[in-house]
CSV table of C-alpha atoms in Angstrom, one decimal:
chain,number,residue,atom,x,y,z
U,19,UNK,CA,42.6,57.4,-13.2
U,20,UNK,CA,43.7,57.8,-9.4
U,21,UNK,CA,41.9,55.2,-7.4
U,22,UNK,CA,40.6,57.0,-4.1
U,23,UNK,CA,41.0,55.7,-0.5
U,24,UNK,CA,38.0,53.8,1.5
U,25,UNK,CA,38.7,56.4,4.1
U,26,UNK,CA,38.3,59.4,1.2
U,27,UNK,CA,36.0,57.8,-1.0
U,28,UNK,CA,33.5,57.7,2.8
U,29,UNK,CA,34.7,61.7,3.3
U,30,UNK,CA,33.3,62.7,0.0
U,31,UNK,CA,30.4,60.6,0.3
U,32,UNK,CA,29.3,62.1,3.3
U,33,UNK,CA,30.0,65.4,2.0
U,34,UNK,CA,27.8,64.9,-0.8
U,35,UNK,CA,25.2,62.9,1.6
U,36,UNK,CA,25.1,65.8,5.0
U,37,UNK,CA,25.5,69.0,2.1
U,38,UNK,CA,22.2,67.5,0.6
U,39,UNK,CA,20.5,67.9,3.9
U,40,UNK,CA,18.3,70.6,4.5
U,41,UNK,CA,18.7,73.2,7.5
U,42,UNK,CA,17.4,71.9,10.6
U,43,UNK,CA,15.2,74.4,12.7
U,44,UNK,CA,14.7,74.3,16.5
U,45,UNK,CA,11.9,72.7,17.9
U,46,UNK,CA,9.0,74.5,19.1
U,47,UNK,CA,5.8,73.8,21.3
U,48,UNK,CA,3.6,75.3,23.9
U,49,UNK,CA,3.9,74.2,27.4
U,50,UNK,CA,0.9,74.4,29.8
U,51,UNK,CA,1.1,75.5,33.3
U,52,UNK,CA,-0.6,73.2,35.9
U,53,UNK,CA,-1.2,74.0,39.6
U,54,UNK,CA,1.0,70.8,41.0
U,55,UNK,CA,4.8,69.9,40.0
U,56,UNK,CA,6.0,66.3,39.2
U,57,UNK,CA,6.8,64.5,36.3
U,58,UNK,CA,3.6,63.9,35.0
U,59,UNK,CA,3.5,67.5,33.9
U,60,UNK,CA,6.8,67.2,32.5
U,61,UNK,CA,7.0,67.7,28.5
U,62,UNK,CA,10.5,66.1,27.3
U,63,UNK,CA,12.5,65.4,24.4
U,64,UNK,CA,14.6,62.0,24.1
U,65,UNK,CA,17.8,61.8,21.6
U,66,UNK,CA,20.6,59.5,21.5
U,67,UNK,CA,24.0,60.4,22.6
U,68,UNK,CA,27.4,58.4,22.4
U,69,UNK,CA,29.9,59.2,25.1
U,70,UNK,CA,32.6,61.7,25.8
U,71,UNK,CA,30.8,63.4,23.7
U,72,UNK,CA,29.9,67.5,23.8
U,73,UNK,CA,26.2,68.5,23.6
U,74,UNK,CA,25.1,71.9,23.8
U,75,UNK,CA,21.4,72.6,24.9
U,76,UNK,CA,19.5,75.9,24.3
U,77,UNK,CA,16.5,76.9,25.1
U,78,UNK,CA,14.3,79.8,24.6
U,79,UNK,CA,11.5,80.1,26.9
U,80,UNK,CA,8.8,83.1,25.8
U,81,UNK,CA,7.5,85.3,28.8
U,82,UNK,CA,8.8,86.9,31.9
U,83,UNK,CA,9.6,85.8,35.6
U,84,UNK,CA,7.2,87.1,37.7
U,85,UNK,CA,4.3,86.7,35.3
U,86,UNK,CA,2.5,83.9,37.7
U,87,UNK,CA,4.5,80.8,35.8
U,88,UNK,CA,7.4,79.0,36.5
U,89,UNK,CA,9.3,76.8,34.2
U,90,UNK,CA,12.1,74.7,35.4
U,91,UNK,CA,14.1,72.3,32.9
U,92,UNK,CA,15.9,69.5,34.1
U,93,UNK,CA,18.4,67.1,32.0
U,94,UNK,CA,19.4,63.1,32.9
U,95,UNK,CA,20.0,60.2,30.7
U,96,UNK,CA,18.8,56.7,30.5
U,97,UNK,CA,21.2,55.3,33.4
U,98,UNK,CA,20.7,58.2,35.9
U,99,UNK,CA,23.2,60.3,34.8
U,100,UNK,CA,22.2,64.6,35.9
U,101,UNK,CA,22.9,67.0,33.7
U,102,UNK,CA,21.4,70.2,35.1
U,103,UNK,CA,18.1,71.1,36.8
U,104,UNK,CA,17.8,75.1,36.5
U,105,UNK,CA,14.8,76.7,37.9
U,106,UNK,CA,12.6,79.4,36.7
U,107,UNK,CA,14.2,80.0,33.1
U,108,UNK,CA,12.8,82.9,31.1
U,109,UNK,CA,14.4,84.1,28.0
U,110,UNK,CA,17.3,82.2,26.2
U,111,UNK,CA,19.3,80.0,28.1
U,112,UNK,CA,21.8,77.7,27.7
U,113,UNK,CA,23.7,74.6,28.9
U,114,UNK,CA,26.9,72.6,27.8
U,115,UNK,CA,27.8,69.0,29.2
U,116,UNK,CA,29.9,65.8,27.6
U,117,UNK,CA,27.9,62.7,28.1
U,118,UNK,CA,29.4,59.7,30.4
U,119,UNK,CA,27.8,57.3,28.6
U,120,UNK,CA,26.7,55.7,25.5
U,121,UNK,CA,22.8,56.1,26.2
U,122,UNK,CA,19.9,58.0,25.7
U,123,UNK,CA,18.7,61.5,27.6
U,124,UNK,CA,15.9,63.7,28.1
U,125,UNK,CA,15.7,67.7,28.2
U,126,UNK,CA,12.3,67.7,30.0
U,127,UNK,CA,10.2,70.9,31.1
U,128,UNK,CA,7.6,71.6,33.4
U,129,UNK,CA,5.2,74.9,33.6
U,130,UNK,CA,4.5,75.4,37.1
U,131,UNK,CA,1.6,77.9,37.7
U,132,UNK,CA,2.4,80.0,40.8
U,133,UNK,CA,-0.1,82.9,40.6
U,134,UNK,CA,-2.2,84.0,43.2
U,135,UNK,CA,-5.1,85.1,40.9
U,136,UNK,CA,-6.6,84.1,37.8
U,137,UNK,CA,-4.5,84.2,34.7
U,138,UNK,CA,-5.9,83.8,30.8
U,139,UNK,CA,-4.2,80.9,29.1
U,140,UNK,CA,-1.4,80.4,31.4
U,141,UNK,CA,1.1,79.0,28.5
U,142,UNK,CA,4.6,79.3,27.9
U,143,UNK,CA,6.1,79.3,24.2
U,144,UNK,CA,9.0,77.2,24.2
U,145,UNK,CA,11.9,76.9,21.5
U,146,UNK,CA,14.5,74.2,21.9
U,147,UNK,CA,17.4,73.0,20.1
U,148,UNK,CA,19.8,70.2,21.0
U,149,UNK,CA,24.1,70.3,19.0
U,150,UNK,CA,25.8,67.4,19.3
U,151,UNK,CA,29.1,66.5,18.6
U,152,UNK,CA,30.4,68.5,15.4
U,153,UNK,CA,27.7,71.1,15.7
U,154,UNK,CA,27.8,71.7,19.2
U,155,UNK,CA,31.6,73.3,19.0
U,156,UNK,CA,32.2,76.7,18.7
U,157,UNK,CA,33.5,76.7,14.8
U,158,UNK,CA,33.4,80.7,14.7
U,159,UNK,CA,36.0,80.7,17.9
U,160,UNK,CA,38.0,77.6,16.1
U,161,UNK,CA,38.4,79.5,12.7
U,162,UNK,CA,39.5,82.9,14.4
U,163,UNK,CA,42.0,80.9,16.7
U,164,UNK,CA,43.6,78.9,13.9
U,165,UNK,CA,42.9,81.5,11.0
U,166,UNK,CA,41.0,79.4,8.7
U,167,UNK,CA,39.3,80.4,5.7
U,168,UNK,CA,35.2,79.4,5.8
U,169,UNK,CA,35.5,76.6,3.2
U,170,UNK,CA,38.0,75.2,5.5
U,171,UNK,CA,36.3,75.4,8.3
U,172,UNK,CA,33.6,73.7,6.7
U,173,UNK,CA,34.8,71.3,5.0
U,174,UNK,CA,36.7,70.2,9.0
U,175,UNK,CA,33.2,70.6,10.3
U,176,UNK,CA,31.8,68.3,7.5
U,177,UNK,CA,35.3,65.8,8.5
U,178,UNK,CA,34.3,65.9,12.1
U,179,UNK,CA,30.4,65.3,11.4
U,180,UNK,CA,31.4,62.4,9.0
U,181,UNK,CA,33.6,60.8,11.5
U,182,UNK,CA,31.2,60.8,14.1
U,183,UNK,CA,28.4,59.0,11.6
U,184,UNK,CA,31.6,56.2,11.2
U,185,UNK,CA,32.2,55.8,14.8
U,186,UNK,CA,28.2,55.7,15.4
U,187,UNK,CA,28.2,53.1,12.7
U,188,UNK,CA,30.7,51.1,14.6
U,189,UNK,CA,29.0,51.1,17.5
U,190,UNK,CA,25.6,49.7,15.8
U,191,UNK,CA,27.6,47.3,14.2
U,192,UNK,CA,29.0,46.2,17.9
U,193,UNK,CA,25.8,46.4,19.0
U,194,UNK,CA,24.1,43.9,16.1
U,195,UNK,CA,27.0,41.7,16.9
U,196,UNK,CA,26.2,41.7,20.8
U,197,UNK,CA,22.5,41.4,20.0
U,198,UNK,CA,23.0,38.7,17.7
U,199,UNK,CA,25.5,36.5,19.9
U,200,UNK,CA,22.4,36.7,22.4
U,201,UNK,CA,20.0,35.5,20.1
U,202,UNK,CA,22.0,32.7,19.6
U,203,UNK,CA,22.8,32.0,22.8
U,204,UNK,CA,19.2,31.9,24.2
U,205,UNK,CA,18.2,29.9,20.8
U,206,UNK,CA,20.8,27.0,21.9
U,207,UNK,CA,19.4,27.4,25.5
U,208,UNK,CA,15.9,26.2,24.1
U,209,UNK,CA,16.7,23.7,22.0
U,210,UNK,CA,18.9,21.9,24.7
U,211,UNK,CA,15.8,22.7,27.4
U,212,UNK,CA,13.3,21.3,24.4
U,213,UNK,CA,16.0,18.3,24.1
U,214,UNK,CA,15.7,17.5,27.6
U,215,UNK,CA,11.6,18.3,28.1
U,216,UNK,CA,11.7,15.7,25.8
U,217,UNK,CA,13.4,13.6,26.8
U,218,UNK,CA,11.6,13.5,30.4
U,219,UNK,CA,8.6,12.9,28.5
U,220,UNK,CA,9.7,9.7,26.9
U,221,UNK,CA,11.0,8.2,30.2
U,222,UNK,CA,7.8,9.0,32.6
U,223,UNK,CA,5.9,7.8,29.7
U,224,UNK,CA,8.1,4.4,30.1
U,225,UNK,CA,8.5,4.1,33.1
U,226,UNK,CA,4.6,4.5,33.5
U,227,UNK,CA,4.5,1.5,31.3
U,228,UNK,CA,6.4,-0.8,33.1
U,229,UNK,CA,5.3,0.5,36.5
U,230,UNK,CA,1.1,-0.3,34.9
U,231,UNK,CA,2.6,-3.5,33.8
U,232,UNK,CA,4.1,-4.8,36.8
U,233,UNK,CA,0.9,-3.8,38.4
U,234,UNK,CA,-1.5,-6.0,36.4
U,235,UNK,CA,0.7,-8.7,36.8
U,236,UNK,CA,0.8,-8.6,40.7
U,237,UNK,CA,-3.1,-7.9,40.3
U,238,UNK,CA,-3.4,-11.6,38.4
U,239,UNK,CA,-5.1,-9.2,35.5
U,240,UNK,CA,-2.7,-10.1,32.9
């Protein structure tokens, strides 16, 4: 019996593990208009993303322009990174960008009412849905380029989705390791600062003893 590879035994896990998975289906609320902008209005969605790496953003905003609403979507990350701010969106659209660093970022959205009467249940039905990595390429375009079959291109999309899960891995296993050397760290920080309250402890409390005892004596009291 052949004995497989770490590195193949982990691809067939995975396919086993992301094939089990059920579809995923894009995210959908209501957004409320308000009279006045600013990002207490702002509705957002937060997901992790490593760097250099592709993520592909679309969004599907119900109504029309000119209907009395504006909605405006803006994207950053954690460290202040912009990804796009476009105005007045109506309809699908879309946006592509490759992260600069390992962090966190928000697709945020803000309903802006901007009519100049009255209107019923000023809402806007919003669907979102955020690719990364592996599912934000183009595998239609990569298959007609390089003339694959679809069980090829599958199984290279499933190759590319697994590698990214062992690179993420990696970096959570740095991470622990950073984490953990800082525990450690600030652990022998207080022991050596409990050490040395200590330590001050025990010689006020002697020298208070001596200094009390030299005192009675001038004093004639012992």
């Amino acid at each position: 019996m052949a004995v497989l590879s770490p590195s193949r035994l982990l691809f067939y896990i995975g396919l086993v593990v992301l094939s089990s998975f059920p579809l995923l289906q894009a995210l959908k609320f209501d957004l409320q208009a308000h009279t006045g902008g600013g990002s207490k209005y702002e509705r957002c969605i937060r997901n992790f993303v490593a760097k250099d790496t592709l993520v592909v953003v679309t969004a599907i905003v119900g109504g029309n322009k000119g209907d009395g609403q504006v909605v405006n979507m803006h994207i950053k990350d954690a460290v202040g990174n912009e990804y796009g701010r476009p105005k007045d969106i109506a309809g699908e659209t879309r946006m592509a960008f490759t992260s600069h660093a390992d962090s966190a970022f928000d697709v945020c959205f803000e309903n802006i009412l901007k009519a100049s009467q009255a209107v019923m249940n000023p809402v806007r039905h919003i669907e979102l849905d955020i690719d990364i990595g592996a599912d934000a390429r183009d595998w239609s375009a990569i298959q007609a380029a390089e003339k694959l079959k679809p069980v090829e291109t599958e199984l290279r999309r499933i190759e590319e989705m697994v590698g990214e899960i062992v690179v993420e891995m990696d970096y959570l296993r740095t991470r622990e390791q950073r984490l953990r050397d800082t525990n450690e760290s600030t652990n022998e920080r207080v022991k050596w600062f409990a050490f040395g309250t200590m330590g001050m402890l025990v010689g006020l409390g002697a020298w208070q003893v001596v200094y009390l005892r030299a005192y009675f004596r001038s004093k004639h009291l012992i």
